[in-house]
PDB file of C-alpha atoms in Angstrom:
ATOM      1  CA  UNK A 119    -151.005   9.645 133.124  1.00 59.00           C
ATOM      2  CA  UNK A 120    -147.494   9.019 135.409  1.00 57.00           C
ATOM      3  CA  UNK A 121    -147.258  13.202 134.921  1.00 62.00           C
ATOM      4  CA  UNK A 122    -150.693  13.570 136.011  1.00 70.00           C
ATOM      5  CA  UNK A 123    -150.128  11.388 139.019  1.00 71.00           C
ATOM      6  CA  UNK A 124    -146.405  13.472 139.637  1.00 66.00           C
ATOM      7  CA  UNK A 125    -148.290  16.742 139.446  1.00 69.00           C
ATOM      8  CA  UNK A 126    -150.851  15.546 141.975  1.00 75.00           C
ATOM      9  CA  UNK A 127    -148.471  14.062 144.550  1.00 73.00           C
ATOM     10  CA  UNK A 128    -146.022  17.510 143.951  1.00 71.00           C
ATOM     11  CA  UNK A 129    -149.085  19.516 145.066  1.00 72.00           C
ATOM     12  CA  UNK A 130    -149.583  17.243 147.987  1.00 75.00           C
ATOM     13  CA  UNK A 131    -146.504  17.778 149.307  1.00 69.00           C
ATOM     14  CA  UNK A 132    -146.395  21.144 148.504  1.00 66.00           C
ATOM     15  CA  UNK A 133    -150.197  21.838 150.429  1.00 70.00           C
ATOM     16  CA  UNK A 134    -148.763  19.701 153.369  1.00 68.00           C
ATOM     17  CA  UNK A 135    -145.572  22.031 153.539  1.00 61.00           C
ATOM     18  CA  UNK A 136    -147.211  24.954 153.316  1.00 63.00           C
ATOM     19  CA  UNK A 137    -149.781  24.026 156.765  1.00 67.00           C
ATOM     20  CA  UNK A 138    -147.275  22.130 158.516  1.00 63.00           C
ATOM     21  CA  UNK A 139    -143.432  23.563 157.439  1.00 54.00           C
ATOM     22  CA  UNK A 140    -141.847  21.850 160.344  1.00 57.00           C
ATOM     23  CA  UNK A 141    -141.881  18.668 158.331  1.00 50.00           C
ATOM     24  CA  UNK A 142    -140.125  20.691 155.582  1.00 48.00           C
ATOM     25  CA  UNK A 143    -136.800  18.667 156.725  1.00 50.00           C
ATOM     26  CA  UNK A 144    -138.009  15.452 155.863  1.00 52.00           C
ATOM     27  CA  UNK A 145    -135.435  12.863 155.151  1.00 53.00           C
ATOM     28  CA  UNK A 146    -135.435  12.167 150.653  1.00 52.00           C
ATOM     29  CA  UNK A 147    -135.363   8.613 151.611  1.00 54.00           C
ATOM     30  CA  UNK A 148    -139.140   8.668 152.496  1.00 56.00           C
ATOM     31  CA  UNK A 149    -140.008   9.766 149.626  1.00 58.00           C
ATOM     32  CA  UNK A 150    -141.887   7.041 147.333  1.00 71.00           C
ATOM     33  CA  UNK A 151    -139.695   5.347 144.938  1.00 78.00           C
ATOM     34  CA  UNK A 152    -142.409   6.037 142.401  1.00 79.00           C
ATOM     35  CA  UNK A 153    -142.275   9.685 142.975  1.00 77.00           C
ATOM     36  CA  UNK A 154    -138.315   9.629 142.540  1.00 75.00           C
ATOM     37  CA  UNK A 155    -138.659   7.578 139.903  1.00 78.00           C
ATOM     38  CA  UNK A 156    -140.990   9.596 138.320  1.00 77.00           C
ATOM     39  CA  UNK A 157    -138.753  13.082 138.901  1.00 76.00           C
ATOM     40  CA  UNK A 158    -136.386  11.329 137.569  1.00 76.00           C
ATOM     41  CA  UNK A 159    -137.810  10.422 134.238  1.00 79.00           C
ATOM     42  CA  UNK A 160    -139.664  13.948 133.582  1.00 77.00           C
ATOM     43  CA  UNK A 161    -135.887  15.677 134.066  1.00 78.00           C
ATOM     44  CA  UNK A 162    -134.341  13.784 131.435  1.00 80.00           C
ATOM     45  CA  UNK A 163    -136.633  14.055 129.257  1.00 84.00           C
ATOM     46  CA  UNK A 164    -136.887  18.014 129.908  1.00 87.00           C
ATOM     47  CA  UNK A 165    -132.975  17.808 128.917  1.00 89.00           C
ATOM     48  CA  UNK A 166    -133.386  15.565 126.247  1.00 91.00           C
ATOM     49  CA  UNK A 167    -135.886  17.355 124.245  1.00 92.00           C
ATOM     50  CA  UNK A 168    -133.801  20.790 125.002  1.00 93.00           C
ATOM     51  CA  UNK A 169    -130.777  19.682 123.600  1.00 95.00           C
ATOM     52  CA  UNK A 170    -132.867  18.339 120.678  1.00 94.00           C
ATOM     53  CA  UNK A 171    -133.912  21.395 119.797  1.00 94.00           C
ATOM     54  CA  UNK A 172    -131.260  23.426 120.508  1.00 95.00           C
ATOM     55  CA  UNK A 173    -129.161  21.469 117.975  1.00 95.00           C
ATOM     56  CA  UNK A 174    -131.835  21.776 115.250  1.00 95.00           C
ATOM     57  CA  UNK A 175    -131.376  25.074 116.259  1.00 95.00           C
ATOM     58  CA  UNK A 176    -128.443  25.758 115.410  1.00 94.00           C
ATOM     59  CA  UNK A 177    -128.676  23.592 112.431  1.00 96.00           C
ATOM     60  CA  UNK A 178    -125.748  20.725 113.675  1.00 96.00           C
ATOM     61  CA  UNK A 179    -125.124  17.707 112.791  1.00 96.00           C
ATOM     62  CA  UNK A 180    -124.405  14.812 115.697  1.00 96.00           C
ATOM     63  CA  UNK A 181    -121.150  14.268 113.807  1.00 97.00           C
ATOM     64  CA  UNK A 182    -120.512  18.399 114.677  1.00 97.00           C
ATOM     65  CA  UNK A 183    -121.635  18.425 117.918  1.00 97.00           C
ATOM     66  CA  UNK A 184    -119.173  15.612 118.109  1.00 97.00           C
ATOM     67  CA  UNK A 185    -116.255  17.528 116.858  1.00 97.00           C
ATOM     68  CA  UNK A 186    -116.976  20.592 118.931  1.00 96.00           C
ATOM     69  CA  UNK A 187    -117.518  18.633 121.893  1.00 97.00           C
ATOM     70  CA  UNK A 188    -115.483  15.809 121.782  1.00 97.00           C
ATOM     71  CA  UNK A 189    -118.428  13.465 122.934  1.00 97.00           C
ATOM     72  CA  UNK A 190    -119.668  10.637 120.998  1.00 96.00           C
ATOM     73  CA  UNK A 191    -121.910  10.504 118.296  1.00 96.00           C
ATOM     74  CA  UNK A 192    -123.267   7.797 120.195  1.00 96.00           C
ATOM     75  CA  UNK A 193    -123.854   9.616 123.780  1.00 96.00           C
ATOM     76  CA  UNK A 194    -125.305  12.261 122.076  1.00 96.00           C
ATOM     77  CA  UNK A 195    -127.766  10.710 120.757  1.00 95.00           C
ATOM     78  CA  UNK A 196    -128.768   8.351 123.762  1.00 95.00           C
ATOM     79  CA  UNK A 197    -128.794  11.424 125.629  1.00 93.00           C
ATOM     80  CA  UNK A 198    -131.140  13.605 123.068  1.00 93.00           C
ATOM     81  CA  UNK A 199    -133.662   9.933 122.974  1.00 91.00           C
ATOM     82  CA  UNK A 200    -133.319   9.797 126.902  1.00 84.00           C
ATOM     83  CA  UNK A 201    -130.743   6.394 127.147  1.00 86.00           C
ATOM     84  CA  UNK A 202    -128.254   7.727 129.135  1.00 88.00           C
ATOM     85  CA  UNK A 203    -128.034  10.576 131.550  1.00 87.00           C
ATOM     86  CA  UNK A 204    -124.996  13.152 131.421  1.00 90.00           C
ATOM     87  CA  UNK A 205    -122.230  13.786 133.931  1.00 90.00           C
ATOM     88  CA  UNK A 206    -121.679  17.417 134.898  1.00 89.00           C
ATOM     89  CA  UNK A 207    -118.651  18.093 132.387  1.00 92.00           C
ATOM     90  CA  UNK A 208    -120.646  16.435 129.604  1.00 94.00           C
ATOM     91  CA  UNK A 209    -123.320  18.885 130.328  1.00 92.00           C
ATOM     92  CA  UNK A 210    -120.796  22.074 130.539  1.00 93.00           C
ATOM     93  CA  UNK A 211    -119.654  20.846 127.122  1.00 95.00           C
ATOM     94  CA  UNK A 212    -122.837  20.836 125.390  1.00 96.00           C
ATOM     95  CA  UNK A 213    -123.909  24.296 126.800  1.00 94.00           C
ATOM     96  CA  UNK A 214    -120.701  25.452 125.522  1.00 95.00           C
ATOM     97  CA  UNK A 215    -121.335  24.023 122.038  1.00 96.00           C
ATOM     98  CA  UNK A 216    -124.847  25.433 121.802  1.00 96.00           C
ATOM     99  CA  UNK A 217    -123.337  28.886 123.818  1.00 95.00           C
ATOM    100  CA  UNK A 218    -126.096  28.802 126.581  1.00 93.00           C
ATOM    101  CA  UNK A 219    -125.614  28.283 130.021  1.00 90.00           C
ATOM    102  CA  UNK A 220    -125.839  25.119 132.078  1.00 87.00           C
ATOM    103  CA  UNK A 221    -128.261  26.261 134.327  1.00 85.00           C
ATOM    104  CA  UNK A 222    -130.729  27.560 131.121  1.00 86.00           C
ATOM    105  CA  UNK A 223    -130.246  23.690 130.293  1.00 86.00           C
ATOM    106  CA  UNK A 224    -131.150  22.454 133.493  1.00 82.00           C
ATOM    107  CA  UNK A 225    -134.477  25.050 134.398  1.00 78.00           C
ATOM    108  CA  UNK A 226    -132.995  26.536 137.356  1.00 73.00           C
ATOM    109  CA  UNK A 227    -131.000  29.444 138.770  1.00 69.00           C
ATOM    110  CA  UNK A 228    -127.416  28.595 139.955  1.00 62.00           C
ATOM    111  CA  UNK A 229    -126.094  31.609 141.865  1.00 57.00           C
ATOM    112  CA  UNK A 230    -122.411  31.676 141.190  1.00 52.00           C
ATOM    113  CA  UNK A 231    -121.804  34.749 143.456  1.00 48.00           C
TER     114      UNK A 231
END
């Protein structure tokens, strides 16, 4: 239902680009908490369940994630249920331990060039 209502307002603001692109600049702060809120939510859980699987996967324990990452039994598995969000370097570590790039994690391209 809170997707539904995401992929709704997304289009909305999408269509309203799209016939009137000068408001294309539109300060993030008037965007509805809700709808952050709601982004928010739907991007860890899009990490979450990738990291999930990627360590079933590859057939890892959280104790060997642990030791090839360094991170905490603990963080990993807040992270994988959604409890805690990541920094940047805990990311890079855990798409080094699974050997796939950060931005494969994240769903978007990062042009390093």
């Amino acid at each position: 239902m809170a997707q539904d209502f995401l992929v709704r307002r997304i289009r909305e603001s999408v269509l309203r680009l799209t016939q009137n692109p000068e408001r294309s600049h539109e300060a993030f702060e008037s965007v509805d908490t809700p709808v952050r809120d709601s982004i928010r939510r739907l991007a860890r859980s899009r990490i979450s369940q990738i990291l999930q699987q990627l360590r079933a996967a590859n057939g890892l324990s959280y104790a060997q994630v642990q030791a090839n990452t360094g991170l905490s039994q603990q963080l990993i598995y807040d992270v994988e249920y959604g409890d805690r969000r990541l920094t940047l370097e805990e990311l890079q570590l855990l798409a080094d331990c699974y050997h796939v790039a950060v931005s494969d994690l994240l769903g978007i391209d990062i042009d390093t060039q």
